Amino acid sequence: MKSKEQLIVWRFRFVAGVITLLPLALAWHLANLQVVPKTDGGFEFLQKQGEARTIRSQEVVAYRGVITDRNGELLAVSTPVKSLFLDPQKFDRANVGLLAKALNQPRKELVEKINAYSDKQFMYLARHLPPQEAEVIIAKRIPGVYSQTEYRRFYPAGEVTAHVLGFTDIEDSGQEGIELAYNEWLSGTPGLKRVIKDLKGNVVKDEGLVQAPIPGKDLQLSIDLRLQYLAHRELKEAIAQQGAKSGSLVLLDVATGDVLAMVNQPSYNPNNRVNIRPELLRNRAITDLFEPGSTMKPFTVMAALETGKYSPNYKINTSPGYIRVGRKTIVDHRDYGVIDLPTIIAKSSQVGISKLALEMDGEQIRDMYFRMGLGQATGIGFPGEANGFLPSHNKWRPIEQATFAYGYGLSVNTVQLAQAYSVIAAKGQLHPVSLLHRASEQLSSNEVVSSRVADDVSHMLERVTQKGGTGTRAQIDSYPVAGKSGTAHKVGKGGYEDDKYVAVFAGMAPAKNPVVVAAVMVNEPSNGKYFGGEAAAPVFSKVVEKSLRVLRVPPLEIEEQVASVNWRHN
């Protein structure tokens, strides 16, 4: 009996002890989890594990620098957009129909895409959606569907500036033009932020920036958007009217070498590149080469004047209107008789310039072309710039020397041609061309020919646009023009084509004190007007006249015009 009572007491004490110890053990365990700072099971460990499962680092896309024209007008700007992505591991296939409808995508196509990413944790559903459109889809709260903010490049001027600016890809990386050339400058550095996500991967709290994104740097171009629009409109209209394959126009600031306008045809819309053809992407003013034809004659005359053996009054007998050089006959449109150097330029006499060149050393002509920047990169820093070709011979054959003097046997692009004429306009100073707007202290120039020689040739070029010259259609009533036309046969598989031409005009205005220089190239005009004075000169006239008015260059007063005409005729 006594042992039975003892057993009951022992059991009571045991149960009481267990009941007493259990809360203590629980309290110790809780303290061990919440208070004791152990790294192998304490609160720090658990906190880290919890954070590891809920706190995430998200990349914050950096804003790409804007591109403006010389007056601050926006040319390229980035706008915020939303991209939708999917975590296939957290996506319930039962929601495929709902998701496909929300995305306006065929269900079968979406299923195939999800299957292809079934072992991944990330796939894009749609890129660069307008924010309001993406929010409608996110609002459906489909598990596994998320959004992120990105930027999309927008070009306000569309095709007008397409070839200069180029464009970025969907990752906002430059692919063409200035966007490619200055991609590193324009691109920023992405930042990081901490967010808390729930079990479904939804962001429930933004913990703030860990590292702020560094925006890209802005870029100011030398382009004047007002002149760019003018040049684009006139060149586009001319190419369409003439049935030409393509064309380019470059407008330069004489005082600085800045590119004020650079346009090409055909062009494209960088804001909508669906089904775009690769040939439309070329900035032909920089990438396409052509033989400049008679636009080289002024530089041949310049080389002659520089020797000191010739003066503008030097006369050459071009009768009977042709000359035999080797097995080739070089002809003029008619027999001009005995003419001086200005008349050779004004009439664009092949015979006169050939005879002049044959009296000289071929290297003297080549050296002058080289100093004008022909046959070499301009340093404009544009992707894909073509250097051109400037031949060098140990011994020039007469036919090589003669044809070289009137623009055959070498190749240039439109920018190089404009730069060469800017030397004449700037009285012998070569200002390196630039697409970037530069401060005055960044400008530089180099005298490559004397001002006296440049002025002499400039006066000769004025006669080209006067009555009897080959470039009368380049003339502007209020702003006398100096310039030169050029027409060159194109090279085909069997040599020079008889019915395919490049028409060119290059010049400056106002002639006495040039402000702008322009070069126009029309490739294969097919309406029957293929001479440079017919196809390219009218484009020059329209663009330069309107550009000078936009730039507020005072027009020549009537009296000055009369005096100018009398001066030319004396």
Coordinates of C-alpha atoms in Angstrom, one line a residue:
M1 CA 0.0 0.0 0.0
K2 CA 2.8 2.3 0.9
S3 CA 4.7 1.5 -2.3
K4 CA 1.6 2.4 -4.3
E5 CA 1.3 5.8 -2.6
Q6 CA 5.0 6.4 -3.3
L7 CA 4.4 5.5 -7.0
I8 CA 1.6 8.0 -7.2
V9 CA 3.7 10.7 -5.6
W10 CA 6.6 9.9 -7.9
R11 CA 4.3 10.1 -11.0
F12 CA 2.9 13.4 -9.7
R13 CA 6.3 14.9 -9.2
F14 CA 7.4 13.7 -12.7
V15 CA 4.4 15.2 -14.4
A16 CA 4.8 18.4 -12.5
G17 CA 8.4 18.5 -13.4
V18 CA 7.7 18.0 -17.1
I19 CA 5.0 20.7 -17.0
T20 CA 7.5 23.0 -15.3
L21 CA 10.4 22.2 -17.7
L22 CA 8.5 22.4 -21.0
P23 CA 7.8 26.2 -20.8
L24 CA 11.5 26.7 -19.7
A25 CA 12.7 24.6 -22.7
L26 CA 10.3 26.5 -25.0
A27 CA 11.5 29.8 -23.6
W28 CA 15.2 28.7 -24.0
H29 CA 14.5 27.7 -27.6
L30 CA 12.8 30.9 -28.4
A31 CA 15.6 32.9 -26.8
N32 CA 18.1 30.8 -28.8
L33 CA 16.3 31.7 -32.0
Q34 CA 15.5 35.3 -31.3
V35 CA 18.2 36.6 -28.9
V36 CA 21.4 34.5 -29.0
P37 CA 23.6 35.9 -31.8
K38 CA 24.9 32.6 -33.1
T39 CA 25.7 32.3 -36.8
D40 CA 24.9 28.6 -37.0
G41 CA 21.3 28.6 -35.9
G42 CA 20.8 31.9 -33.9
F43 CA 18.7 34.9 -34.8
E44 CA 21.4 36.3 -37.1
F45 CA 21.4 33.1 -39.1
L46 CA 17.6 33.0 -39.3
Q47 CA 17.5 36.7 -40.1
K48 CA 19.9 36.2 -43.0
Q49 CA 18.0 33.2 -44.3
G50 CA 14.8 35.1 -44.1
E51 CA 16.2 38.1 -45.9
A52 CA 17.8 35.8 -48.5
R53 CA 14.4 34.5 -49.3
T54 CA 12.5 37.8 -49.4
I55 CA 15.0 40.6 -50.1
R56 CA 16.2 41.0 -53.6
S57 CA 18.5 43.4 -55.4
Q58 CA 17.0 44.8 -58.6
E59 CA 18.9 46.6 -61.3
V60 CA 17.8 50.2 -61.9
V61 CA 18.3 51.1 -65.6
A62 CA 20.3 54.3 -66.2
Y63 CA 18.9 57.1 -68.2
R64 CA 20.6 57.5 -71.6
G65 CA 21.9 61.0 -72.3
V66 CA 19.9 63.2 -74.7
I67 CA 21.1 64.4 -78.0
T68 CA 20.4 68.0 -79.0
D69 CA 21.1 70.2 -82.0
R70 CA 23.4 73.3 -81.7
N71 CA 20.4 75.4 -80.4
G72 CA 19.3 72.9 -77.8
E73 CA 16.5 71.3 -79.8
L74 CA 15.9 67.7 -78.8
L75 CA 17.0 65.2 -81.4
A76 CA 17.0 62.0 -79.3
V77 CA 15.4 61.4 -76.0
S78 CA 14.6 58.4 -73.8
T79 CA 11.1 57.9 -72.5
P80 CA 10.2 55.4 -69.6
V81 CA 8.4 52.3 -70.8
K82 CA 7.4 49.0 -69.1
S83 CA 8.7 45.5 -70.1
L84 CA 6.8 42.4 -68.9
F85 CA 8.6 39.2 -68.0
L86 CA 7.6 35.8 -66.7
D87 CA 9.1 33.3 -64.2
P88 CA 8.1 30.0 -65.7
Q89 CA 8.8 28.2 -62.4
K90 CA 6.1 30.2 -60.7
F91 CA 3.6 30.4 -63.5
D92 CA 0.5 28.2 -63.4
R93 CA -0.2 26.8 -66.8
A94 CA -3.9 27.1 -66.1
N95 CA -3.4 30.9 -66.6
V96 CA -2.1 30.6 -70.2
G97 CA -5.3 31.5 -71.8
L98 CA -5.8 34.6 -69.5
L99 CA -2.2 35.7 -70.1
A100 CA -2.4 35.2 -73.9
K101 CA -5.6 37.3 -74.1
A102 CA -4.1 40.0 -71.9
L103 CA -1.0 40.1 -74.2
N104 CA -3.1 39.8 -77.3
Q105 CA -0.9 36.9 -78.4
P106 CA -2.0 33.6 -79.9
R107 CA -2.3 31.0 -77.1
K108 CA -0.3 28.4 -79.1
E109 CA 2.5 30.8 -79.7
L110 CA 2.7 31.7 -76.0
V111 CA 2.6 28.1 -74.9
E112 CA 5.5 27.2 -77.2
K113 CA 7.5 30.1 -75.9
I114 CA 6.9 29.1 -72.3
N115 CA 7.8 25.5 -73.0
A116 CA 11.1 26.7 -74.5
Y117 CA 11.9 28.5 -71.2
S118 CA 10.4 25.8 -68.9
D119 CA 13.7 25.2 -67.1
K120 CA 14.4 28.9 -66.8
Q121 CA 13.3 31.5 -64.3
F122 CA 13.1 34.5 -66.7
M123 CA 11.6 35.2 -70.1
Y124 CA 10.4 38.4 -71.6
L125 CA 6.7 38.5 -72.5
A126 CA 6.7 42.0 -74.1
R127 CA 9.2 44.8 -74.3
H128 CA 8.8 48.5 -74.2
L129 CA 5.0 48.8 -73.6
P130 CA 3.4 52.1 -72.7
P131 CA 3.2 52.2 -68.9
Q132 CA -0.6 52.4 -68.9
E133 CA -0.9 49.4 -71.2
A134 CA 1.5 47.3 -69.0
E135 CA -0.4 48.2 -65.8
V136 CA -3.6 46.8 -67.2
I137 CA -1.9 43.4 -67.6
I138 CA -0.1 43.6 -64.2
A139 CA -3.4 44.5 -62.5
K140 CA -4.6 41.0 -63.4
R141 CA -2.1 39.7 -60.8
I142 CA -1.2 36.6 -62.7
P143 CA 1.3 34.7 -60.6
G144 CA 4.8 34.7 -62.2
V145 CA 4.1 37.8 -64.4
Y146 CA 6.2 40.9 -63.5
S147 CA 7.2 44.2 -64.9
Q148 CA 10.3 46.4 -65.0
T149 CA 10.9 49.9 -66.0
E150 CA 13.2 50.5 -69.1
Y151 CA 13.7 53.4 -71.5
R152 CA 12.9 53.6 -75.1
R153 CA 14.7 56.0 -77.5
F154 CA 12.6 58.4 -79.4
Y155 CA 13.7 60.6 -82.3
P156 CA 11.4 63.7 -82.6
A157 CA 12.6 64.6 -86.1
G158 CA 12.2 61.1 -87.4
E159 CA 13.7 60.5 -90.8
V160 CA 15.0 64.1 -91.0
T161 CA 17.9 63.2 -88.7
A162 CA 17.9 59.4 -89.1
H163 CA 21.3 59.0 -90.8
V164 CA 23.1 61.4 -88.5
L165 CA 21.7 60.0 -85.2
G166 CA 21.4 56.3 -86.1
F167 CA 19.4 54.4 -83.4
T168 CA 19.7 52.1 -80.4
D169 CA 18.5 48.6 -80.1
I170 CA 16.0 47.3 -77.6
E171 CA 18.7 47.1 -74.9
D172 CA 19.3 50.9 -75.4
S173 CA 22.7 50.3 -76.9
G174 CA 23.8 52.3 -80.0
Q175 CA 23.7 50.5 -83.3
E176 CA 24.2 53.1 -86.0
G177 CA 25.3 56.7 -86.4
I178 CA 26.0 59.0 -83.5
E179 CA 24.2 56.6 -81.1
L180 CA 26.9 54.0 -82.0
A181 CA 29.9 56.4 -82.2
Y182 CA 29.2 57.9 -78.8
N183 CA 27.5 55.0 -77.1
E184 CA 29.8 54.9 -74.1
W185 CA 29.4 58.6 -73.6
L186 CA 25.6 58.5 -73.8
S187 CA 25.2 55.3 -71.8
G188 CA 24.9 55.6 -68.0
T189 CA 25.8 53.1 -65.3
P190 CA 22.9 51.0 -64.0
G191 CA 22.1 51.3 -60.2
L192 CA 20.8 48.8 -57.7
K193 CA 17.9 48.9 -55.3
R194 CA 16.7 46.5 -52.6
V195 CA 13.1 45.2 -52.6
I196 CA 11.1 42.7 -50.5
K197 CA 9.2 40.1 -52.5
D198 CA 6.5 37.8 -51.3
L199 CA 6.4 34.1 -51.9
K200 CA 4.9 34.7 -55.3
G201 CA 7.8 37.0 -56.3
N202 CA 5.7 40.1 -56.2
V203 CA 7.5 43.2 -54.9
V204 CA 5.7 44.2 -51.7
K205 CA 8.1 46.8 -50.4
D206 CA 10.8 49.0 -51.9
E207 CA 13.7 49.2 -49.5
G208 CA 15.4 52.0 -51.4
L209 CA 18.5 52.5 -53.5
V210 CA 21.7 50.7 -52.7
Q211 CA 23.5 52.3 -55.6
A212 CA 22.0 55.2 -57.6
P213 CA 22.1 54.8 -61.4
I214 CA 24.5 57.3 -63.1
P215 CA 22.7 58.8 -66.1
G216 CA 24.5 59.0 -69.4
K217 CA 26.0 62.3 -70.6
D218 CA 24.2 64.6 -72.9
L219 CA 25.6 65.3 -76.4
Q220 CA 25.2 68.5 -78.4
L221 CA 25.6 68.3 -82.1
S222 CA 26.6 70.9 -84.6
I223 CA 23.5 70.3 -86.6
D224 CA 21.0 73.1 -86.9
L225 CA 17.6 71.3 -86.9
R226 CA 16.0 74.2 -88.9
L227 CA 18.5 73.8 -91.7
Q228 CA 18.4 70.0 -91.4
Y229 CA 14.6 70.2 -92.2
L230 CA 15.2 72.5 -95.1
A231 CA 17.9 70.3 -96.6
H232 CA 15.9 67.1 -96.1
R233 CA 12.8 68.5 -97.8
E234 CA 14.6 70.0 -100.8
L235 CA 16.7 66.9 -101.4
K236 CA 13.8 64.5 -101.0
E237 CA 11.7 66.5 -103.5
A238 CA 14.6 66.7 -106.0
I239 CA 15.4 63.0 -105.8
A240 CA 11.8 62.1 -106.4
Q241 CA 11.4 64.6 -109.3
Q242 CA 14.6 63.4 -111.0
G243 CA 13.9 59.7 -110.5
A244 CA 17.4 59.4 -109.0
K245 CA 18.5 56.4 -107.0
S246 CA 19.9 58.4 -104.1
G247 CA 21.4 61.7 -103.1
S248 CA 23.3 63.5 -100.3
L249 CA 23.7 67.0 -99.1
V250 CA 26.2 68.5 -96.6
L251 CA 26.0 72.1 -95.4
L252 CA 29.0 73.5 -93.5
D253 CA 29.7 76.6 -91.4
V254 CA 32.6 78.3 -93.1
A255 CA 34.0 79.9 -89.9
T256 CA 34.1 76.7 -87.9
G257 CA 33.8 73.6 -90.1
D258 CA 30.7 72.6 -88.2
V259 CA 28.2 70.4 -90.1
L260 CA 25.0 72.4 -90.1
A261 CA 23.0 69.9 -92.1
M262 CA 23.7 66.4 -93.4
V263 CA 20.9 64.6 -95.2
N264 CA 20.6 61.6 -97.5
Q265 CA 17.9 60.0 -99.7
P266 CA 16.3 57.6 -99.4
S267 CA 15.9 57.8 -95.6
Y268 CA 14.0 55.8 -93.0
N269 CA 12.0 56.4 -89.8
P270 CA 14.1 55.4 -86.8
N271 CA 11.0 55.3 -84.6
N272 CA 9.5 52.5 -86.7
R273 CA 12.0 50.1 -88.2
V274 CA 9.7 47.3 -89.1
N275 CA 10.7 45.8 -92.4
I276 CA 13.5 48.3 -92.9
R277 CA 16.0 47.6 -95.7
P278 CA 19.7 47.7 -94.8
E279 CA 20.6 50.0 -97.7
L280 CA 18.3 52.7 -96.2
L281 CA 20.5 52.8 -93.1
R282 CA 23.7 54.2 -94.8
N283 CA 24.7 57.7 -94.2
R284 CA 25.7 58.1 -97.8
A285 CA 27.3 61.5 -97.3
I286 CA 30.0 59.7 -95.4
T287 CA 30.0 56.1 -96.6
D288 CA 29.4 56.4 -100.4
L289 CA 32.2 57.3 -102.7
F290 CA 32.0 58.8 -106.2
E291 CA 34.3 60.4 -108.8
P292 CA 33.7 64.1 -108.3
G293 CA 34.1 65.1 -112.0
S294 CA 34.6 68.8 -112.8
T295 CA 34.3 70.0 -109.2
M296 CA 38.0 69.2 -109.1
K297 CA 39.0 71.7 -111.8
P298 CA 39.2 74.7 -109.4
F299 CA 41.8 72.7 -107.3
T300 CA 43.8 72.0 -110.4
V301 CA 43.8 75.7 -111.3
M302 CA 44.7 76.4 -107.6
A303 CA 47.7 74.1 -107.9
A304 CA 48.8 75.9 -111.1
L305 CA 48.4 79.4 -109.5
E306 CA 50.4 78.2 -106.5
T307 CA 53.5 77.4 -108.7
G308 CA 53.8 81.1 -109.5
K309 CA 54.1 80.3 -113.2
Y310 CA 50.4 81.1 -113.9
S311 CA 48.0 83.9 -113.2
P312 CA 44.3 84.1 -113.7
N313 CA 44.9 85.9 -117.0
Y314 CA 46.9 82.9 -118.3
K315 CA 45.4 81.9 -121.7
I316 CA 45.1 78.4 -123.3
N317 CA 44.1 77.7 -126.8
T318 CA 41.3 75.0 -126.7
S319 CA 40.7 75.0 -130.4
P320 CA 39.4 73.0 -132.2
G321 CA 37.4 71.9 -129.2
Y322 CA 39.2 68.6 -128.6
I323 CA 42.6 67.1 -127.7
R324 CA 44.0 63.7 -128.3
V325 CA 45.8 62.3 -125.2
G326 CA 47.2 58.8 -125.9
R327 CA 44.3 56.8 -127.4
K328 CA 41.6 59.0 -125.8
T329 CA 40.0 62.0 -127.3
I330 CA 39.0 64.7 -124.7
V331 CA 36.3 67.0 -126.0
D332 CA 34.5 70.2 -125.1
H333 CA 30.9 71.0 -125.9
R334 CA 32.1 73.4 -128.5
D335 CA 35.3 75.2 -129.6
Y336 CA 35.9 77.9 -127.0
G337 CA 39.1 79.1 -128.8
V338 CA 41.7 80.9 -126.7
I339 CA 40.4 81.3 -123.1
D340 CA 41.8 82.3 -119.7
L341 CA 41.7 80.3 -116.5
P342 CA 38.5 81.8 -115.2
T343 CA 36.8 80.9 -118.5
I344 CA 38.1 77.4 -118.3
I345 CA 36.4 77.1 -114.9
A346 CA 33.2 78.9 -116.0
K347 CA 32.8 76.8 -119.2
S348 CA 34.1 73.7 -117.5
S349 CA 36.5 73.2 -120.5
Q350 CA 37.9 69.6 -120.5
V351 CA 40.4 70.6 -123.2
G352 CA 41.6 73.7 -121.3
I353 CA 42.0 72.0 -118.0
S354 CA 43.7 69.0 -119.6
K355 CA 46.2 71.2 -121.4
L356 CA 46.9 73.0 -118.2
A357 CA 47.4 69.8 -116.3
L358 CA 49.8 68.4 -118.9
E359 CA 52.0 71.5 -118.5
M360 CA 52.3 70.7 -114.8
D361 CA 53.7 67.9 -112.7
G362 CA 51.0 65.4 -111.7
E363 CA 52.2 65.3 -108.2
Q364 CA 51.5 69.1 -107.9
I365 CA 47.9 68.5 -108.6
R366 CA 47.7 65.4 -106.3
D367 CA 49.4 67.4 -103.5
M368 CA 46.8 70.1 -103.8
Y369 CA 44.0 67.6 -103.6
F370 CA 45.6 66.0 -100.6
R371 CA 45.9 69.3 -98.8
M372 CA 42.2 69.8 -99.4
G373 CA 41.6 66.7 -97.4
L374 CA 40.5 64.5 -100.3
G375 CA 41.2 60.8 -100.3
Q376 CA 41.6 60.6 -96.5
A377 CA 39.4 60.4 -93.4
T378 CA 38.0 63.7 -92.3
G379 CA 38.2 62.7 -88.6
I380 CA 34.6 63.4 -88.1
G381 CA 34.4 60.2 -86.0
F382 CA 31.4 58.7 -87.8
P383 CA 31.2 54.9 -88.0
G384 CA 31.8 53.5 -91.5
E385 CA 33.4 56.7 -92.9
A386 CA 34.9 55.9 -96.3
N387 CA 38.4 57.4 -96.8
G388 CA 38.1 57.7 -100.6
F389 CA 40.9 57.1 -103.0
L390 CA 43.7 59.5 -104.2
P391 CA 46.1 57.7 -106.5
S392 CA 49.9 58.2 -106.4
H393 CA 52.0 57.3 -109.3
N394 CA 55.8 57.3 -109.6
K395 CA 55.3 58.5 -113.1
W396 CA 52.0 59.9 -114.3
R397 CA 50.9 58.9 -117.7
P398 CA 49.5 61.9 -119.7
I399 CA 46.0 60.4 -119.8
E400 CA 46.1 59.8 -116.1
Q401 CA 47.2 63.3 -115.5
A402 CA 44.6 64.9 -117.8
T403 CA 41.6 63.0 -116.4
F404 CA 42.8 63.4 -112.8
A405 CA 42.7 67.2 -113.4
Y406 CA 38.9 67.0 -114.1
G407 CA 37.9 64.6 -111.4
Y408 CA 38.4 61.1 -112.7
G409 CA 40.6 58.4 -111.2
L410 CA 39.9 59.5 -107.6
S411 CA 37.0 59.1 -105.3
V412 CA 35.5 61.2 -102.5
N413 CA 32.5 61.4 -100.3
T414 CA 30.1 64.3 -100.0
V415 CA 31.6 65.5 -96.7
Q416 CA 35.1 65.5 -98.1
L417 CA 34.0 67.6 -101.1
A418 CA 32.2 70.1 -98.9
Q419 CA 35.3 70.4 -96.7
A420 CA 37.5 71.0 -99.8
Y421 CA 35.3 73.9 -100.9
S422 CA 35.3 75.3 -97.4
V423 CA 39.0 75.9 -97.8
I424 CA 38.4 78.2 -100.7
A425 CA 35.6 79.9 -98.8
A426 CA 37.8 80.3 -95.7
K427 CA 40.6 81.9 -97.7
G428 CA 42.9 78.9 -97.6
Q429 CA 42.2 77.8 -94.0
L430 CA 41.2 74.2 -93.5
H431 CA 38.8 73.8 -90.6
P432 CA 38.3 70.2 -89.7
V433 CA 34.6 69.2 -90.1
S434 CA 32.8 68.2 -87.0
L435 CA 29.3 66.9 -86.1
L436 CA 29.8 68.0 -82.5
H437 CA 29.1 71.5 -81.3
R438 CA 32.4 72.9 -80.1
A439 CA 33.4 75.8 -77.9
S440 CA 35.5 78.5 -79.5
E441 CA 38.6 77.4 -77.7
Q442 CA 38.2 73.9 -79.3
L443 CA 38.2 75.2 -82.8
S444 CA 41.3 74.9 -85.0
S445 CA 42.4 75.6 -88.5
N446 CA 45.4 75.1 -90.7
E447 CA 46.4 77.2 -93.7
V448 CA 46.8 74.8 -96.6
V449 CA 46.9 77.3 -99.3
S450 CA 47.6 81.1 -99.4
S451 CA 44.6 83.4 -99.1
R452 CA 45.7 85.1 -102.4
V453 CA 45.4 81.9 -104.4
A454 CA 42.1 81.0 -102.6
D455 CA 40.6 84.4 -103.4
D456 CA 41.6 84.1 -107.1
V457 CA 39.9 80.8 -107.4
S458 CA 36.8 82.1 -105.5
H459 CA 36.4 84.9 -108.0
M460 CA 36.6 82.4 -110.8
L461 CA 33.9 80.3 -109.2
E462 CA 31.6 83.3 -109.1
R463 CA 31.6 83.3 -112.9
V464 CA 30.3 79.7 -113.0
T465 CA 27.0 80.8 -111.7
Q466 CA 26.7 83.9 -113.9
K467 CA 25.4 84.0 -117.5
G468 CA 27.4 81.7 -119.7
G469 CA 28.6 79.5 -116.8
T470 CA 27.7 75.9 -116.2
G471 CA 26.1 76.5 -112.8
T472 CA 23.6 79.3 -113.4
R473 CA 20.8 77.4 -111.7
A474 CA 22.8 77.6 -108.4
Q475 CA 22.5 81.4 -108.4
I476 CA 20.6 83.2 -105.7
D477 CA 19.3 86.7 -106.4
S478 CA 19.9 88.0 -102.9
Y479 CA 23.1 86.1 -102.2
P480 CA 25.7 85.8 -105.0
V481 CA 27.1 82.3 -105.2
A482 CA 30.5 80.9 -106.1
G483 CA 30.6 77.2 -107.0
K484 CA 31.3 74.5 -109.5
S485 CA 29.2 71.8 -111.1
G486 CA 30.5 68.3 -111.9
T487 CA 29.2 65.4 -113.9
A488 CA 30.8 62.0 -113.9
H489 CA 30.0 58.7 -115.6
K490 CA 29.5 55.9 -113.2
V491 CA 31.6 52.8 -113.4
G492 CA 29.9 49.5 -114.3
K493 CA 31.1 46.0 -114.9
G494 CA 32.4 46.9 -118.3
G495 CA 33.9 50.2 -117.4
Y496 CA 32.3 53.6 -117.6
E497 CA 28.6 53.5 -118.3
D498 CA 27.3 55.7 -121.1
D499 CA 23.9 56.3 -119.5
K500 CA 24.6 56.4 -115.7
Y501 CA 25.9 59.6 -114.1
V502 CA 26.6 61.3 -110.8
A503 CA 25.6 64.9 -110.7
V504 CA 27.4 67.2 -108.3
F505 CA 27.5 70.9 -107.3
A506 CA 29.6 72.4 -104.6
G507 CA 29.9 76.0 -103.7
M508 CA 29.6 78.8 -101.1
A509 CA 27.5 81.9 -100.4
P510 CA 27.5 84.9 -100.1
A511 CA 30.3 84.8 -102.6
K512 CA 32.2 87.8 -101.3
N513 CA 32.1 86.8 -97.6
P514 CA 30.9 83.1 -97.5
V515 CA 28.9 82.0 -94.4
V516 CA 28.0 78.5 -95.6
V517 CA 29.4 75.9 -98.0
A518 CA 27.3 73.2 -99.4
A519 CA 27.9 70.1 -101.5
V520 CA 25.1 68.2 -103.3
M521 CA 25.4 64.8 -104.9
V522 CA 22.6 63.2 -107.0
N523 CA 23.1 59.6 -107.9
E524 CA 21.8 58.4 -111.3
P525 CA 19.1 61.0 -112.2
S526 CA 16.9 59.4 -114.8
N527 CA 14.7 62.2 -116.1
G528 CA 17.2 63.2 -118.7
K529 CA 18.8 66.0 -116.7
Y530 CA 22.0 64.5 -115.5
F531 CA 24.5 67.4 -115.6
G532 CA 25.5 68.7 -112.2
G533 CA 24.3 72.2 -113.3
E534 CA 20.9 70.8 -114.0
A535 CA 20.3 68.1 -111.3
A536 CA 22.4 69.3 -108.3
A537 CA 22.7 73.1 -108.7
P538 CA 19.0 73.9 -108.2
V539 CA 19.0 71.9 -104.9
F540 CA 22.1 73.9 -103.8
S541 CA 20.3 77.2 -104.6
K542 CA 17.1 76.4 -102.7
V543 CA 18.8 75.1 -99.6
V544 CA 21.5 77.7 -99.3
E545 CA 19.1 80.7 -99.9
K546 CA 16.7 79.5 -97.3
S547 CA 19.5 78.6 -94.9
L548 CA 21.0 82.1 -95.2
R549 CA 17.7 83.7 -94.4
V550 CA 17.2 81.4 -91.4
L551 CA 20.7 82.4 -90.2
R552 CA 19.7 86.0 -90.7
V553 CA 22.5 86.8 -93.2
P554 CA 21.7 90.2 -94.7
P555 CA 20.9 89.9 -98.4
L556 CA 22.8 91.9 -100.8
E557 CA 21.2 95.3 -101.5
I558 CA 20.1 96.0 -105.0
E559 CA 22.8 98.6 -105.5
E560 CA 25.4 96.1 -104.4
Q561 CA 24.0 93.5 -106.7
V562 CA 24.3 95.9 -109.6
A563 CA 27.8 96.9 -108.6
S564 CA 28.7 93.2 -108.2
V565 CA 27.5 92.4 -111.7
N566 CA 29.3 95.4 -113.2
W567 CA 32.5 94.4 -111.4
R568 CA 32.3 90.9 -112.8
H569 CA 31.8 92.2 -116.4
N570 CA 34.7 94.6 -116.2

